[in-house]
Amino acid sequence: MPLTARDVASSVFGAYRLARFDPTGLQHLDRTPEGAWKSFYAAVIVAPAWTLLLAIRLWGQVPDTPLFQLVVVEAIAYVISWTAFPVVMHGVSGLLDRQNRYVDFLCAYNWSSVVQMGIYLPVVILAATGILPGPISEGLVFGIMLAMLTYQWFVMRTALDISGVAAAVLVLLDLFLSALITDFADGLL
């Protein structure tokens, strides 16, 4: 099940189209069971940027934590964060009578992370440099976070073919799980 550069380009393009609120972005994703498994390669693509974000977030907060402990805890948290919501959604899609759309959801959800990181990382780096005044950089980061949540909402609504309210609840569930995993990992440091 090797992933080709063409697979990645098509998938990221599809995720980009979804970011423009174009439901035809789904057509660019490999929405087969094999394609769903391949979509987890997005975690590998995002990992370097995630590592940089982690360094920015934890810089100076855990100076006494051994590097090995930090790497192990955060690596495990990364894997859990990439799998927890998809596992939960496998059950939820059945409850919503959308199990036939689960693969569509998984592909779109995973590949959308690449687009989100491509937008979010530069903004966080800009904010961390202190080039912009505090309130402006905080507002910019907040605005981008709201845009990313809106993007996730559209991906869920479109890929699962569910109502806007149901998609909003799922975005909140994803946000809650992410916060729970991050807080638990931070507590271990």
XYZ file of C-alpha atoms in Angstrom:
189
model
C 0.000 0.000 0.000
C 2.674 2.539 -0.950
C 1.685 6.168 -1.148
C 2.801 8.011 -4.256
C 3.505 11.705 -4.709
C 0.483 11.785 -6.997
C -1.702 10.361 -4.177
C -0.458 13.045 -1.796
C -0.911 15.859 -4.318
C -4.437 14.764 -5.202
C -5.418 14.342 -1.554
C -3.997 17.676 -0.445
C -5.664 19.343 -3.423
C -8.974 17.756 -2.401
C -8.491 18.993 1.166
C -7.656 22.447 -0.208
C -10.882 22.438 -2.261
C -12.798 21.516 0.895
C -11.101 24.428 2.671
C -12.645 26.642 -0.005
C -16.025 25.150 0.943
C -16.162 23.204 -2.297
C -17.754 19.798 -1.685
C -16.235 18.483 -4.931
C -12.951 18.341 -3.025
C -14.071 14.894 -1.891
C -13.713 13.678 -5.475
C -9.952 14.186 -5.295
C -9.573 11.863 -2.309
C -9.065 8.115 -2.549
C -12.246 7.217 -0.692
C -11.632 3.475 -0.625
C -10.776 1.450 2.480
C -7.151 1.373 1.254
C -7.288 5.134 0.716
C -8.547 5.564 4.277
C -5.513 3.697 5.599
C -3.239 5.734 3.322
C -4.738 8.943 4.692
C -2.878 8.310 7.943
C 0.309 9.178 6.048
C -0.895 12.735 6.587
C 0.322 12.285 10.171
C 3.844 11.728 8.844
C 3.610 14.811 6.631
C 2.349 16.960 9.506
C 4.781 15.593 12.137
C 7.676 18.024 11.531
C 5.361 21.041 11.727
C 3.658 19.568 14.807
C 7.084 19.148 16.419
C 7.849 22.797 15.785
C 4.481 23.843 17.245
C 5.162 21.651 20.268
C 8.549 23.293 20.788
C 6.957 26.728 20.585
C 4.190 25.738 23.015
C 6.441 24.053 25.573
C 9.471 26.338 25.268
C 10.510 27.219 28.796
C 7.586 25.394 30.408
C 9.303 22.066 30.994
C 13.001 22.914 31.466
C 13.598 20.167 34.038
C 11.885 17.401 32.070
C 14.339 14.867 30.644
C 14.390 14.945 26.841
C 13.689 11.211 26.595
C 10.544 11.581 28.728
C 9.376 14.548 26.694
C 9.887 12.741 23.380
C 8.196 9.509 24.517
C 5.197 11.209 26.127
C 4.592 13.586 23.236
C 5.139 10.906 20.574
C 2.567 8.665 22.232
C 0.176 11.606 22.574
C 0.656 12.361 18.865
C -0.268 8.826 17.847
C -3.258 8.828 20.198
C -4.409 12.208 18.893
C -4.357 10.852 15.332
C -6.334 7.744 16.245
C -8.706 8.629 19.092
C -11.230 10.689 17.149
C -11.318 8.365 14.122
C -11.962 5.418 16.460
C -14.733 7.321 18.240
C -16.168 8.370 14.889
C -16.332 4.752 13.723
C -18.963 4.183 16.400
C -20.603 7.578 16.017
C -20.996 7.146 12.266
C -23.010 4.010 12.994
C -25.176 5.874 15.501
C -25.787 8.574 12.891
C -26.586 5.916 10.289
C -23.651 7.191 8.254
C -21.347 4.171 8.437
C -21.372 4.102 4.622
C -19.733 7.574 4.714
C -17.117 6.765 7.359
C -14.317 6.197 4.825
C -15.169 9.504 3.125
C -15.005 11.214 6.500
C -11.719 9.587 7.505
C -9.965 10.504 4.263
C -11.199 14.087 4.334
C -10.518 14.505 8.052
C -6.949 13.212 7.894
C -5.903 15.058 4.738
C -7.492 18.291 5.967
C -4.896 18.271 8.749
C -2.185 18.963 6.179
C -3.999 22.065 4.939
C -4.762 23.205 8.473
C -1.146 22.881 9.526
C -0.003 24.743 6.420
C -2.128 27.693 7.472
C -1.821 27.492 11.252
C 1.959 27.027 11.607
C 3.044 30.261 9.871
C 0.582 32.256 11.972
C 1.840 30.720 15.222
C 5.448 31.330 14.207
C 4.605 34.938 13.370
C 2.880 35.340 16.731
C 5.776 33.700 18.606
C 8.369 36.021 17.061
C 6.780 39.059 18.661
C 6.884 41.002 15.403
C 3.247 41.949 15.820
C 1.912 43.573 18.996
C 0.452 41.064 21.459
C -3.239 41.827 20.910
C -2.865 41.693 17.130
C -0.990 38.393 17.123
C -3.413 36.894 19.655
C -6.343 38.042 17.534
C -4.733 36.607 14.418
C -4.150 33.213 16.065
C -7.699 33.234 17.435
C -9.121 34.108 14.012
C -7.158 31.317 12.342
C -8.332 28.862 15.004
C -11.942 29.851 14.315
C -11.340 29.416 10.593
C -9.864 25.940 11.196
C -12.862 24.938 13.313
C -15.167 26.159 10.552
C -13.152 24.140 8.061
C -13.462 21.014 10.234
C -17.194 21.640 10.488
C -17.499 21.791 6.701
C -15.403 18.648 6.261
C -17.568 16.702 8.707
C -20.824 18.048 7.344
C -19.829 17.310 3.759
C -18.026 13.986 4.179
C -20.664 12.479 6.465
C -23.603 14.246 4.774
C -25.032 15.384 8.110
C -26.707 18.523 9.389
C -24.753 21.580 10.388
C -25.739 21.125 14.032
C -24.556 17.505 14.084
C -21.277 18.550 12.452
C -20.817 21.297 15.065
C -21.316 18.774 17.876
C -18.699 16.509 16.282
C -16.221 19.399 15.988
C -16.731 20.111 19.687
C -16.205 16.422 20.472
C -12.966 16.442 18.469
C -11.839 19.609 20.241
C -12.641 18.069 23.630
C -10.700 14.879 22.859
C -7.717 16.880 21.602
C -7.684 19.027 24.728
C -8.010 15.951 26.944
C -5.066 14.221 25.251
C -2.915 17.363 25.361
C -3.709 18.035 29.034
C -3.000 14.429 29.985
C 0.332 14.452 28.121
C 1.298 17.803 29.654
C 0.459 16.394 33.074
C 2.983 13.608 32.537
C 5.770 16.101 31.911
